[in-house]
GROMACS .gro file of C-alpha atoms in nm:
model
  373
    1UNK     CA    1   0.006  -0.016   0.010
    2UNK     CA    2   0.161   0.331  -0.110
    3UNK     CA    3   0.146   0.616   0.116
    4UNK     CA    4   0.281   0.994   0.133
    5UNK     CA    5   0.295   1.265   0.382
    6UNK     CA    6   0.416   1.637   0.335
    7UNK     CA    7   0.386   1.911   0.585
    8UNK     CA    8   0.569   2.240   0.572
    9UNK     CA    9   0.645   2.465   0.847
   10UNK     CA   10   0.767   2.827   0.805
   11UNK     CA   11   1.079   2.914   0.998
   12UNK     CA   12   1.220   3.240   0.897
   13UNK     CA   13   1.166   3.441   0.559
   14UNK     CA   14   1.268   3.227   0.304
   15UNK     CA   15   1.331   2.944   0.517
   16UNK     CA   16   1.113   2.628   0.517
   17UNK     CA   17   1.126   2.279   0.658
   18UNK     CA   18   0.942   2.023   0.439
   19UNK     CA   19   0.852   1.681   0.620
   20UNK     CA   20   0.792   1.396   0.399
   21UNK     CA   21   0.838   0.990   0.480
   22UNK     CA   22   1.169   1.038   0.336
   23UNK     CA   23   1.274   1.274   0.611
   24UNK     CA   24   1.329   1.649   0.625
   25UNK     CA   25   1.503   1.864   0.344
   26UNK     CA   26   1.553   2.214   0.410
   27UNK     CA   27   1.535   2.506   0.160
   28UNK     CA   28   1.673   2.831   0.255
   29UNK     CA   29   1.711   3.154   0.065
   30UNK     CA   30   1.721   3.463   0.281
   31UNK     CA   31   1.836   3.832   0.141
   32UNK     CA   32   2.208   3.822   0.189
   33UNK     CA   33   2.237   3.457   0.297
   34UNK     CA   34   2.190   3.121   0.160
   35UNK     CA   35   2.214   2.791   0.338
   36UNK     CA   36   2.320   2.462   0.131
   37UNK     CA   37   2.245   2.134   0.325
   38UNK     CA   38   2.374   1.822   0.165
   39UNK     CA   39   2.507   1.486   0.268
   40UNK     CA   40   2.855   1.615   0.237
   41UNK     CA   41   2.786   1.881   0.498
   42UNK     CA   42   2.642   2.243   0.558
   43UNK     CA   43   2.774   2.581   0.414
   44UNK     CA   44   2.661   2.899   0.492
   45UNK     CA   45   2.738   3.180   0.227
   46UNK     CA   46   2.651   3.549   0.319
   47UNK     CA   47   2.666   3.867   0.111
   48UNK     CA   48   2.605   4.176   0.357
   49UNK     CA   49   2.690   4.527   0.264
   50UNK     CA   50   2.926   4.395  -0.030
   51UNK     CA   51   3.110   4.174   0.230
   52UNK     CA   52   3.119   3.784   0.122
   53UNK     CA   53   3.195   3.529   0.377
   54UNK     CA   54   3.161   3.141   0.370
   55UNK     CA   55   3.099   2.920   0.670
   56UNK     CA   56   3.141   2.555   0.714
   57UNK     CA   57   2.930   2.381   0.987
   58UNK     CA   58   3.096   2.075   1.166
   59UNK     CA   59   3.019   1.858   1.449
   60UNK     CA   60   3.251   1.776   1.760
   61UNK     CA   61   3.304   1.437   1.913
   62UNK     CA   62   3.390   1.540   2.240
   63UNK     CA   63   3.271   1.389   2.576
   64UNK     CA   64   3.277   1.445   2.942
   65UNK     CA   65   3.173   1.319   3.279
   66UNK     CA   66   3.039   1.497   3.569
   67UNK     CA   67   3.194   1.436   3.930
   68UNK     CA   68   2.899   1.382   4.195
   69UNK     CA   69   2.872   1.385   4.571
   70UNK     CA   70   2.623   1.133   4.717
   71UNK     CA   71   2.367   1.301   4.983
   72UNK     CA   72   2.055   1.074   4.985
   73UNK     CA   73   1.907   0.732   4.932
   74UNK     CA   74   1.613   0.548   4.770
   75UNK     CA   75   1.505   0.208   4.651
   76UNK     CA   76   1.548   0.176   4.256
   77UNK     CA   77   1.664  -0.115   4.060
   78UNK     CA   78   2.033  -0.201   4.068
   79UNK     CA   79   2.093  -0.136   3.702
   80UNK     CA   80   2.082   0.234   3.766
   81UNK     CA   81   2.429   0.254   3.966
   82UNK     CA   82   2.605   0.513   3.770
   83UNK     CA   83   2.636   0.889   3.717
   84UNK     CA   84   2.320   1.028   3.519
   85UNK     CA   85   2.387   1.286   3.234
   86UNK     CA   86   2.332   1.305   2.881
   87UNK     CA   87   2.608   1.253   2.602
   88UNK     CA   88   2.794   1.552   2.486
   89UNK     CA   89   2.553   1.807   2.344
   90UNK     CA   90   2.736   1.801   1.996
   91UNK     CA   91   2.610   1.430   1.946
   92UNK     CA   92   2.261   1.459   2.050
   93UNK     CA   93   2.054   1.612   1.766
   94UNK     CA   94   1.837   1.377   1.564
   95UNK     CA   95   1.937   1.339   1.210
   96UNK     CA   96   1.598   1.462   1.088
   97UNK     CA   97   1.643   1.773   1.306
   98UNK     CA   98   1.942   1.902   1.153
   99UNK     CA   99   1.754   2.128   0.913
  100UNK     CA  100   1.596   2.311   1.214
  101UNK     CA  101   1.949   2.331   1.387
  102UNK     CA  102   2.102   2.509   1.081
  103UNK     CA  103   1.794   2.736   1.061
  104UNK     CA  104   1.876   2.846   1.436
  105UNK     CA  105   2.245   2.893   1.349
  106UNK     CA  106   2.142   3.105   1.016
  107UNK     CA  107   1.929   3.325   1.234
  108UNK     CA  108   2.212   3.346   1.486
  109UNK     CA  109   2.469   3.434   1.233
  110UNK     CA  110   2.240   3.697   1.085
  111UNK     CA  111   2.182   3.872   1.413
  112UNK     CA  112   2.553   3.878   1.474
  113UNK     CA  113   2.633   4.041   1.124
  114UNK     CA  114   2.365   4.273   1.189
  115UNK     CA  115   2.481   4.391   1.523
  116UNK     CA  116   2.795   4.471   1.348
  117UNK     CA  117   2.644   4.662   1.082
  118UNK     CA  118   2.440   4.833   1.345
  119UNK     CA  119   2.773   4.947   1.524
  120UNK     CA  120   2.936   5.091   1.205
  121UNK     CA  121   2.617   5.303   1.126
  122UNK     CA  122   2.607   5.431   1.495
  123UNK     CA  123   2.973   5.546   1.443
  124UNK     CA  124   2.903   5.678   1.106
  125UNK     CA  125   2.617   5.889   1.256
  126UNK     CA  126   2.831   6.001   1.552
  127UNK     CA  127   3.106   6.128   1.303
  128UNK     CA  128   2.827   6.299   1.091
  129UNK     CA  129   2.672   6.469   1.367
  130UNK     CA  130   3.031   6.612   1.483
  131UNK     CA  131   3.094   6.714   1.137
  132UNK     CA  132   2.807   6.928   1.157
  133UNK     CA  133   2.884   7.103   1.483
  134UNK     CA  134   3.215   7.174   1.364
  135UNK     CA  135   3.080   7.344   1.062
  136UNK     CA  136   2.896   7.584   1.279
  137UNK     CA  137   3.193   7.649   1.521
  138UNK     CA  138   3.427   7.717   1.257
  139UNK     CA  139   3.161   7.926   1.091
  140UNK     CA  140   3.209   7.768   0.732
  141UNK     CA  141   2.863   7.618   0.772
  142UNK     CA  142   2.707   7.939   0.783
  143UNK     CA  143   2.889   8.080   0.466
  144UNK     CA  144   2.862   7.725   0.266
  145UNK     CA  145   2.489   7.629   0.394
  146UNK     CA  146   2.496   7.332   0.152
  147UNK     CA  147   2.744   7.164   0.374
  148UNK     CA  148   2.532   7.141   0.680
  149UNK     CA  149   2.211   7.072   0.477
  150UNK     CA  150   2.371   6.778   0.326
  151UNK     CA  151   2.506   6.637   0.659
  152UNK     CA  152   2.152   6.665   0.798
  153UNK     CA  153   2.032   6.472   0.519
  154UNK     CA  154   2.303   6.213   0.585
  155UNK     CA  155   2.214   6.213   0.943
  156UNK     CA  156   1.842   6.119   0.867
  157UNK     CA  157   1.922   5.840   0.645
  158UNK     CA  158   2.176   5.704   0.907
  159UNK     CA  159   1.890   5.710   1.170
  160UNK     CA  160   1.673   5.538   0.949
  161UNK     CA  161   1.907   5.291   0.886
  162UNK     CA  162   1.975   5.221   1.246
  163UNK     CA  163   1.607   5.192   1.308
  164UNK     CA  164   1.578   4.936   1.012
  165UNK     CA  165   1.864   4.761   1.147
  166UNK     CA  166   1.731   4.728   1.500
  167UNK     CA  167   1.405   4.588   1.356
  168UNK     CA  168   1.612   4.322   1.155
  169UNK     CA  169   1.798   4.227   1.461
  170UNK     CA  170   1.478   4.194   1.634
  171UNK     CA  171   1.333   3.977   1.366
  172UNK     CA  172   1.640   3.733   1.339
  173UNK     CA  173   1.488   3.447   1.510
  174UNK     CA  174   1.327   3.122   1.388
  175UNK     CA  175   0.956   3.160   1.356
  176UNK     CA  176   0.796   2.823   1.451
  177UNK     CA  177   0.439   2.841   1.292
  178UNK     CA  178   0.251   2.515   1.350
  179UNK     CA  179  -0.104   2.446   1.250
  180UNK     CA  180  -0.258   2.195   1.482
  181UNK     CA  181  -0.540   1.964   1.392
  182UNK     CA  182  -0.837   2.003   1.666
  183UNK     CA  183  -0.772   1.672   1.797
  184UNK     CA  184  -0.385   1.726   1.849
  185UNK     CA  185  -0.416   2.065   1.958
  186UNK     CA  186  -0.661   1.964   2.256
  187UNK     CA  187  -0.396   1.695   2.314
  188UNK     CA  188  -0.129   1.968   2.352
  189UNK     CA  189  -0.294   2.202   2.547
  190UNK     CA  190  -0.386   1.911   2.805
  191UNK     CA  191   0.004   1.857   2.814
  192UNK     CA  192   0.058   2.228   2.866
  193UNK     CA  193  -0.184   2.240   3.159
  194UNK     CA  194  -0.032   1.926   3.324
  195UNK     CA  195   0.298   2.087   3.285
  196UNK     CA  196   0.186   2.395   3.469
  197UNK     CA  197   0.070   2.162   3.743
  198UNK     CA  198   0.394   1.963   3.762
  199UNK     CA  199   0.567   2.327   3.810
  200UNK     CA  200   0.410   2.377   4.126
  201UNK     CA  201   0.527   2.066   4.307
  202UNK     CA  202   0.675   2.153   4.646
  203UNK     CA  203   1.015   1.988   4.526
  204UNK     CA  204   1.177   1.896   4.179
  205UNK     CA  205   1.507   1.726   4.193
  206UNK     CA  206   1.740   1.643   3.918
  207UNK     CA  207   1.885   1.299   3.990
  208UNK     CA  208   2.253   1.329   3.889
  209UNK     CA  209   2.365   0.974   4.030
  210UNK     CA  210   2.231   0.655   4.150
  211UNK     CA  211   2.466   0.402   4.341
  212UNK     CA  212   2.376   0.062   4.487
  213UNK     CA  213   2.486   0.008   4.835
  214UNK     CA  214   2.502  -0.321   5.030
  215UNK     CA  215   2.206  -0.262   5.262
  216UNK     CA  216   2.347  -0.555   5.526
  217UNK     CA  217   2.660  -0.382   5.547
  218UNK     CA  218   2.534  -0.011   5.580
  219UNK     CA  219   2.264  -0.121   5.813
  220UNK     CA  220   2.003   0.062   5.607
  221UNK     CA  221   1.671   0.000   5.458
  222UNK     CA  222   1.760   0.163   5.135
  223UNK     CA  223   1.955  -0.035   4.870
  224UNK     CA  224   2.060   0.270   4.652
  225UNK     CA  225   2.229   0.628   4.700
  226UNK     CA  226   2.142   0.895   4.474
  227UNK     CA  227   2.272   1.272   4.433
  228UNK     CA  228   1.977   1.506   4.383
  229UNK     CA  229   1.992   1.872   4.323
  230UNK     CA  230   1.700   2.102   4.372
  231UNK     CA  231   1.585   2.259   4.028
  232UNK     CA  232   1.290   2.462   3.887
  233UNK     CA  233   1.062   2.403   3.595
  234UNK     CA  234   0.878   2.693   3.431
  235UNK     CA  235   0.716   2.819   3.094
  236UNK     CA  236   1.006   3.017   2.925
  237UNK     CA  237   1.139   3.042   2.572
  238UNK     CA  238   1.450   3.088   2.375
  239UNK     CA  239   1.510   3.431   2.225
  240UNK     CA  240   1.631   3.278   1.919
  241UNK     CA  241   1.280   3.086   1.868
  242UNK     CA  242   0.959   3.279   1.827
  243UNK     CA  243   0.654   3.055   1.909
  244UNK     CA  244   0.293   3.143   1.998
  245UNK     CA  245   0.364   2.868   2.287
  246UNK     CA  246   0.642   2.919   2.555
  247UNK     CA  247   0.849   2.615   2.582
  248UNK     CA  248   0.813   2.346   2.859
  249UNK     CA  249   1.147   2.446   3.052
  250UNK     CA  250   1.345   2.164   3.237
  251UNK     CA  251   1.633   2.312   3.440
  252UNK     CA  252   1.933   2.057   3.421
  253UNK     CA  253   2.184   2.061   3.710
  254UNK     CA  254   2.454   1.883   3.526
  255UNK     CA  255   2.429   1.958   3.146
  256UNK     CA  256   2.223   2.146   2.919
  257UNK     CA  257   1.854   2.258   3.015
  258UNK     CA  258   1.572   2.149   2.794
  259UNK     CA  259   1.311   2.335   2.612
  260UNK     CA  260   1.005   2.134   2.500
  261UNK     CA  261   0.838   2.294   2.199
  262UNK     CA  262   0.559   2.130   2.011
  263UNK     CA  263   0.733   1.945   1.764
  264UNK     CA  264   1.077   1.923   1.885
  265UNK     CA  265   1.323   1.943   2.222
  266UNK     CA  266   1.611   2.204   2.240
  267UNK     CA  267   1.885   2.119   2.481
  268UNK     CA  268   2.042   2.452   2.533
  269UNK     CA  269   2.373   2.564   2.681
  270UNK     CA  270   2.439   2.862   2.475
  271UNK     CA  271   2.399   3.012   2.145
  272UNK     CA  272   2.683   2.783   2.002
  273UNK     CA  273   2.620   2.474   2.230
  274UNK     CA  274   2.267   2.312   2.163
  275UNK     CA  275   2.099   1.998   2.028
  276UNK     CA  276   1.757   1.945   1.886
  277UNK     CA  277   1.549   1.608   1.917
  278UNK     CA  278   1.211   1.516   1.782
  279UNK     CA  279   0.928   1.491   2.003
  280UNK     CA  280   0.873   1.142   1.854
  281UNK     CA  281   1.218   1.034   1.939
  282UNK     CA  282   1.177   1.110   2.311
  283UNK     CA  283   1.138   0.807   2.542
  284UNK     CA  284   0.963   0.920   2.871
  285UNK     CA  285   0.870   0.675   3.162
  286UNK     CA  286   0.725   0.781   3.500
  287UNK     CA  287   0.753   0.541   3.798
  288UNK     CA  288   0.684   0.510   4.179
  289UNK     CA  289   0.974   0.571   4.418
  290UNK     CA  290   0.983   0.474   4.802
  291UNK     CA  291   1.235   0.720   4.931
  292UNK     CA  292   1.386   0.706   5.263
  293UNK     CA  293   1.369   1.095   5.344
  294UNK     CA  294   1.617   1.200   5.586
  295UNK     CA  295   1.527   1.562   5.519
  296UNK     CA  296   1.222   1.763   5.551
  297UNK     CA  297   0.924   1.582   5.416
  298UNK     CA  298   0.749   1.823   5.121
  299UNK     CA  299   0.403   1.925   5.199
  300UNK     CA  300   0.248   1.769   4.887
  301UNK     CA  301   0.421   1.428   4.950
  302UNK     CA  302   0.260   1.106   5.119
  303UNK     CA  303   0.449   0.933   5.386
  304UNK     CA  304   0.364   0.548   5.326
  305UNK     CA  305   0.591   0.388   5.586
  306UNK     CA  306   0.851   0.440   5.836
  307UNK     CA  307   1.191   0.277   5.889
  308UNK     CA  308   1.515   0.315   6.108
  309UNK     CA  309   1.841   0.498   6.081
  310UNK     CA  310   1.978   0.153   6.148
  311UNK     CA  311   1.805  -0.156   6.065
  312UNK     CA  312   1.848  -0.538   6.052
  313UNK     CA  313   1.797  -0.753   5.747
  314UNK     CA  314   1.438  -0.808   5.837
  315UNK     CA  315   1.352  -0.448   5.873
  316UNK     CA  316   1.348  -0.429   6.232
  317UNK     CA  317   1.553  -0.151   6.428
  318UNK     CA  318   1.909  -0.274   6.515
  319UNK     CA  319   1.919  -0.201   6.893
  320UNK     CA  320   2.288  -0.219   6.918
  321UNK     CA  321   2.302   0.137   6.812
  322UNK     CA  322   2.208   0.386   7.058
  323UNK     CA  323   1.961   0.643   6.985
  324UNK     CA  324   1.839   0.481   6.683
  325UNK     CA  325   1.549   0.677   6.530
  326UNK     CA  326   1.262   0.636   6.289
  327UNK     CA  327   1.286   0.797   5.950
  328UNK     CA  328   0.979   0.848   5.698
  329UNK     CA  329   0.962   0.668   5.370
  330UNK     CA  330   0.815   0.894   5.120
  331UNK     CA  331   0.625   0.841   4.804
  332UNK     CA  332   0.782   1.037   4.501
  333UNK     CA  333   0.723   1.018   4.125
  334UNK     CA  334   1.024   0.970   3.913
  335UNK     CA  335   1.038   1.068   3.537
  336UNK     CA  336   1.314   0.962   3.308
  337UNK     CA  337   1.395   1.095   2.963
  338UNK     CA  338   1.611   0.926   2.700
  339UNK     CA  339   1.675   0.904   2.296
  340UNK     CA  340   1.895   0.659   2.097
  341UNK     CA  341   2.111   0.982   2.024
  342UNK     CA  342   2.232   1.006   2.396
  343UNK     CA  343   1.999   1.239   2.596
  344UNK     CA  344   1.954   1.068   2.921
  345UNK     CA  345   1.807   1.280   3.233
  346UNK     CA  346   1.607   1.160   3.535
  347UNK     CA  347   1.409   1.391   3.774
  348UNK     CA  348   1.212   1.335   4.107
  349UNK     CA  349   0.893   1.519   4.206
  350UNK     CA  350   0.726   1.566   4.554
  351UNK     CA  351   0.400   1.538   4.388
  352UNK     CA  352   0.358   1.188   4.263
  353UNK     CA  353   0.024   1.269   4.101
  354UNK     CA  354   0.131   1.545   3.909
  355UNK     CA  355   0.432   1.358   3.751
  356UNK     CA  356   0.192   1.092   3.670
  357UNK     CA  357  -0.029   1.309   3.479
  358UNK     CA  358   0.225   1.495   3.289
  359UNK     CA  359   0.383   1.175   3.163
  360UNK     CA  360   0.024   1.037   3.048
  361UNK     CA  361  -0.054   1.362   2.869
  362UNK     CA  362   0.292   1.367   2.703
  363UNK     CA  363   0.242   1.002   2.599
  364UNK     CA  364  -0.110   1.112   2.462
  365UNK     CA  365   0.026   1.398   2.261
  366UNK     CA  366   0.334   1.209   2.129
  367UNK     CA  367   0.111   0.917   2.010
  368UNK     CA  368  -0.122   1.157   1.830
  369UNK     CA  369   0.151   1.362   1.700
  370UNK     CA  370   0.322   1.044   1.551
  371UNK     CA  371  -0.004   0.977   1.372
  372UNK     CA  372   0.018   1.324   1.214
  373UNK     CA  373   0.361   1.259   1.046
   0.00000   0.00000   0.00000
């Protein structure tokens, strides 16, 4: 059975992404710049104010590991015993998202060049104003009236050029225009609302490591130690991407932050260090965590059990330790995100229900989104 699909998303003036079952092709042709994307690589050619430049984009294969310090413990499977972080940012972009990434790089290049132009025009304006002032101070401007008149015309033109350049700088971004079908739009709005609820969790932690421990040797009820760092989620957007919807922002304590847009996720460190992954490539799971909480129990968490600071193998208090005290066991929600290209992040939430609702809404949206492409 033959089938086909084609969808066009306008990015910036002259830049379009064409989605088809063969993948994504990118056609770009903006004034003063042209991006050529092929299997041999990507090259940007610019011609601004008579100055021509050519840029070759390439990827790096650097990798790094993040040292951690353990401070808490909770029960998770033993196969989780390592540091938890994503691969090098240059390695994560999905193959079919390279077109969007190059579009963002193009917009950023345009903005840099326009800022240089703006600086030159502003310098020229200052010089022209100085010339006009000097013409009057030295009186020749009163004798040869055409000199200050011509300088006034230049000043007016330079001010207009500054105004137009500033407008172009403000518009040098990727305009993400997506037309939702009614059903998928409702799914996305459900996801949006569930994320707003998730943001209100009393505590959100980025889990940066999880290491197995011998419960018997440590006299503990927990078989895993974790390092967790407080983070915040919010609605926030990148200045280089213009969209009707703000991104779902995941703060990352040991790597690039995550920005969830309707069709892709941006892992962003700075304007030169970012990756893009398609929504349909994200694997996201939610699970129940029994956490032996040695700190303050969040207000929106439920205590489901109690244990002891030092316990016997059968869970009873070890009476050999003087002053042995009880510790609450709390129910938390855990969300894990991963891709085949190397994204690997884990978060813990004090509000279990909100984490469960969010992942369900994400899965519903992802399923509907995949049927559209």
